[in-house]
PDB file of C-alpha atoms in Angstrom:
ATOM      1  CA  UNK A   1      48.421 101.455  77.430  1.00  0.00           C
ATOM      2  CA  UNK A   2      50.460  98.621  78.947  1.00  0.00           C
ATOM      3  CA  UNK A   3      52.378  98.611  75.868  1.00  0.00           C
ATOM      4  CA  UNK A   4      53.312 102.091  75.886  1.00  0.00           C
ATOM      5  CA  UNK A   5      54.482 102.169  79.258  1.00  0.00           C
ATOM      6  CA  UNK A   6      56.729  99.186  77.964  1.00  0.00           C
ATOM      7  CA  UNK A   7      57.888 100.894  75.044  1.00  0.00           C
ATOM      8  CA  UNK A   8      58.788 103.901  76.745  1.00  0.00           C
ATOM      9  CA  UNK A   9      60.612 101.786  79.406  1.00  0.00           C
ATOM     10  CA  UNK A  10      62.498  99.684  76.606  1.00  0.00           C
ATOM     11  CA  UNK A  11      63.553 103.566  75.197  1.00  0.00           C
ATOM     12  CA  UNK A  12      64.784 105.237  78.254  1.00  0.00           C
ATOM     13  CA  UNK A  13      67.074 102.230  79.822  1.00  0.00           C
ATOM     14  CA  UNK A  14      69.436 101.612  77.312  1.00  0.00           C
ATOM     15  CA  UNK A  15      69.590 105.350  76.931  1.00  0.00           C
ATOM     16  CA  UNK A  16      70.789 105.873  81.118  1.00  0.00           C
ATOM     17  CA  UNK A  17      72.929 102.886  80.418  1.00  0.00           C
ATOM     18  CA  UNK A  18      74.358 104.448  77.027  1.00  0.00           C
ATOM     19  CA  UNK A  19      75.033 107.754  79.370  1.00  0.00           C
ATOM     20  CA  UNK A  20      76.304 106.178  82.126  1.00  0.00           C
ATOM     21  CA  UNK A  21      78.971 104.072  80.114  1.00  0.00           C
ATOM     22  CA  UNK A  22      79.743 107.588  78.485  1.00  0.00           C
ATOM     23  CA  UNK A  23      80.526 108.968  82.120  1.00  0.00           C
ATOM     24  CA  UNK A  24      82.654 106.051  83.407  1.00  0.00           C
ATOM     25  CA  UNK A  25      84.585 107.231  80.672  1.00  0.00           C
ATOM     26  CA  UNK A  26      85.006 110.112  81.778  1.00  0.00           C
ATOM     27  CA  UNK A  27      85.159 109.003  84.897  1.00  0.00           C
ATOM     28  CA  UNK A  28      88.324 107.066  84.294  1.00  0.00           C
ATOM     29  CA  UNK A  29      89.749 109.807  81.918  1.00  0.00           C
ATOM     30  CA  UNK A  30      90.000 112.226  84.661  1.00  0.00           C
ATOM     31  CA  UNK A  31      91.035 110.062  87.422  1.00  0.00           C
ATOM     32  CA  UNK A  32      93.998 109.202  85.409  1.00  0.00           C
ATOM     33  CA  UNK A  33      94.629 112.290  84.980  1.00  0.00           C
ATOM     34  CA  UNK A  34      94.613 113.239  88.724  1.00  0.00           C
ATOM     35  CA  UNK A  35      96.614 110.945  89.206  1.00  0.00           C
ATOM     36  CA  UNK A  36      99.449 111.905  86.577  1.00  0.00           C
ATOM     37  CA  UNK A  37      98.891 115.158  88.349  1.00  0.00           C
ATOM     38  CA  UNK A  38      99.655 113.540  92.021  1.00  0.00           C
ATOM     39  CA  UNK A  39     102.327 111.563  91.134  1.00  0.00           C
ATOM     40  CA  UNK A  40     104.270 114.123  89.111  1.00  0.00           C
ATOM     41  CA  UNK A  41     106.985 115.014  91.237  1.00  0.00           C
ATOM     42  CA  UNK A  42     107.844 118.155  89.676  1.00  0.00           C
ATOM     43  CA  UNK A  43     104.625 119.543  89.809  1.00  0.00           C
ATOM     44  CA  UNK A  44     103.796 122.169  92.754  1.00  0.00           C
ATOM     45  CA  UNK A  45     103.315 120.853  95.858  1.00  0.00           C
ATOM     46  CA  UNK A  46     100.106 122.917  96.398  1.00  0.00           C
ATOM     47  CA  UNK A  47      98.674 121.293  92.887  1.00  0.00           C
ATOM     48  CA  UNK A  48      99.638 117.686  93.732  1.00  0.00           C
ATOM     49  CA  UNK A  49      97.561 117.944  97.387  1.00  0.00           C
ATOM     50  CA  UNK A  50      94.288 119.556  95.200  1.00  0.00           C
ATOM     51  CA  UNK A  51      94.952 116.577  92.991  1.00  0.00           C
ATOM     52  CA  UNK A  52      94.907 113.708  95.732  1.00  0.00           C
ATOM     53  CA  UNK A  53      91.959 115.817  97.717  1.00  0.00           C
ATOM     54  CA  UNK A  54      90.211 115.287  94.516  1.00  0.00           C
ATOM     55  CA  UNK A  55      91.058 111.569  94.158  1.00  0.00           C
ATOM     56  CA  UNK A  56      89.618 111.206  97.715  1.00  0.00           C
ATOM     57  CA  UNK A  57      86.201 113.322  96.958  1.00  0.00           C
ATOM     58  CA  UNK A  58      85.360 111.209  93.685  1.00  0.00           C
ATOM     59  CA  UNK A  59      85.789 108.030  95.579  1.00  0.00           C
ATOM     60  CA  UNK A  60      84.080 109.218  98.471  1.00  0.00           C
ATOM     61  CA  UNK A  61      81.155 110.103  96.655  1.00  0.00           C
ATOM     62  CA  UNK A  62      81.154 107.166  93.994  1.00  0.00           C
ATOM     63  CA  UNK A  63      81.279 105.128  97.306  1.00  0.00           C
ATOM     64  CA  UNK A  64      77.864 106.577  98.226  1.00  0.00           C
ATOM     65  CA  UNK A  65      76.265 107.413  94.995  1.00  0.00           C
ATOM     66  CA  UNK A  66      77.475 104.643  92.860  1.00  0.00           C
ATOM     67  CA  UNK A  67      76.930 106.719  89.683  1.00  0.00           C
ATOM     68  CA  UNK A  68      79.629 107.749  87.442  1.00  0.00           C
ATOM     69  CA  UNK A  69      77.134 110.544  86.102  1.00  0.00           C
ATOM     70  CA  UNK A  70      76.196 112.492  89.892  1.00  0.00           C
ATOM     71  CA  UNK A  71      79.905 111.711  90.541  1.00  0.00           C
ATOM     72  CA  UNK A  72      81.314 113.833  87.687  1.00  0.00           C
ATOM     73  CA  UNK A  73      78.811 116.323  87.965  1.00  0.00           C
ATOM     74  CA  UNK A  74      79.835 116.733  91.786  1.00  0.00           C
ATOM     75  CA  UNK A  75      83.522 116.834  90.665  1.00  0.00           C
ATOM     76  CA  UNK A  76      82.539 119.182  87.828  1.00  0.00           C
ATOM     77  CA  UNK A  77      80.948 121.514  90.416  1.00  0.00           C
ATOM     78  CA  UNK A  78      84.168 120.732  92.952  1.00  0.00           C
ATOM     79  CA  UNK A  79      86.032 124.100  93.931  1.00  0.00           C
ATOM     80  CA  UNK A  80      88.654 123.748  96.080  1.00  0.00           C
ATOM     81  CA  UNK A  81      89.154 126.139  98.465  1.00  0.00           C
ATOM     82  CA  UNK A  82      91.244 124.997 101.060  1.00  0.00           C
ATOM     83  CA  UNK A  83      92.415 128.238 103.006  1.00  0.00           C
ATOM     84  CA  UNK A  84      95.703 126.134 104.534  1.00  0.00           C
ATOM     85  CA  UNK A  85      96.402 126.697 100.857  1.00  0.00           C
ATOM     86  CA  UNK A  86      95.562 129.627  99.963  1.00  0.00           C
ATOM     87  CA  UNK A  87      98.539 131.801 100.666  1.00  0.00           C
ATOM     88  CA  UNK A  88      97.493 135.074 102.310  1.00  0.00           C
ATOM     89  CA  UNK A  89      99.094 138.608 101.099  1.00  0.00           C
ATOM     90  CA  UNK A  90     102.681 139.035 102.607  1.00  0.00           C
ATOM     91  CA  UNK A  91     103.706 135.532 102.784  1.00  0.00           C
ATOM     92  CA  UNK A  92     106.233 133.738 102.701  1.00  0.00           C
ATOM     93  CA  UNK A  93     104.749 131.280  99.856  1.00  0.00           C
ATOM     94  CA  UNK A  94     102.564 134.769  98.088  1.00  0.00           C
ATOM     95  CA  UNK A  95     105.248 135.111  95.129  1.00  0.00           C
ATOM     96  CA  UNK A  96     102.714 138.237  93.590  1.00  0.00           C
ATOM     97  CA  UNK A  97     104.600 141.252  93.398  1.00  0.00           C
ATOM     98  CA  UNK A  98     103.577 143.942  96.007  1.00  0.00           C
ATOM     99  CA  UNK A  99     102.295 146.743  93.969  1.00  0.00           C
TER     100      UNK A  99
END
């Protein structure tokens, strides 16, 4: 029985290891590209502050979770609804046409 316990042990750690190198991956894949996204200067204003919010919310919660996996799943799940960005109908900034 001991053995078993062992065996199953030896199977599942490598595997969380094997998925967790996969998701710092991904990890890093995305941040970079939230960061091209932030620091390109002729992107819209409105998309480069989602972009940095972002930044700040993955490091924020690899900071407390320290796992690459629940911290892409949490940026995965990550909609940002800001209202101060959201322009409302009539403004200024809301370039829809009024039909």
């Amino acid at each position: 029985m001991r053995y078993l316990i062992l065996l199953s042990l030896l199977w599942i750690l490598p595997a969380q290891a094997n998925s967790e190198s996969q998701c710092q991956q991904e990890f890093v894949g995305w941040m970079l590209h939230q960061q091209q996204q932030f620091s390109d200067r002729k992107s819209d204003k409105m998309e480069r502050r989602r972009a940095e919010r972002a930044i700040e919310l993955a490091r924020q919660e690899y900071d407390k979770q320290a796992s690459f996996c629940k911290t892409m799943q949490l940026v995965h799940e990550y909609k940002d609804d800001d209202p101060r960005l959201a322009p409302r109908k009539g403004e200024v900034h809301d370039f829809t046409p009024a039909s």
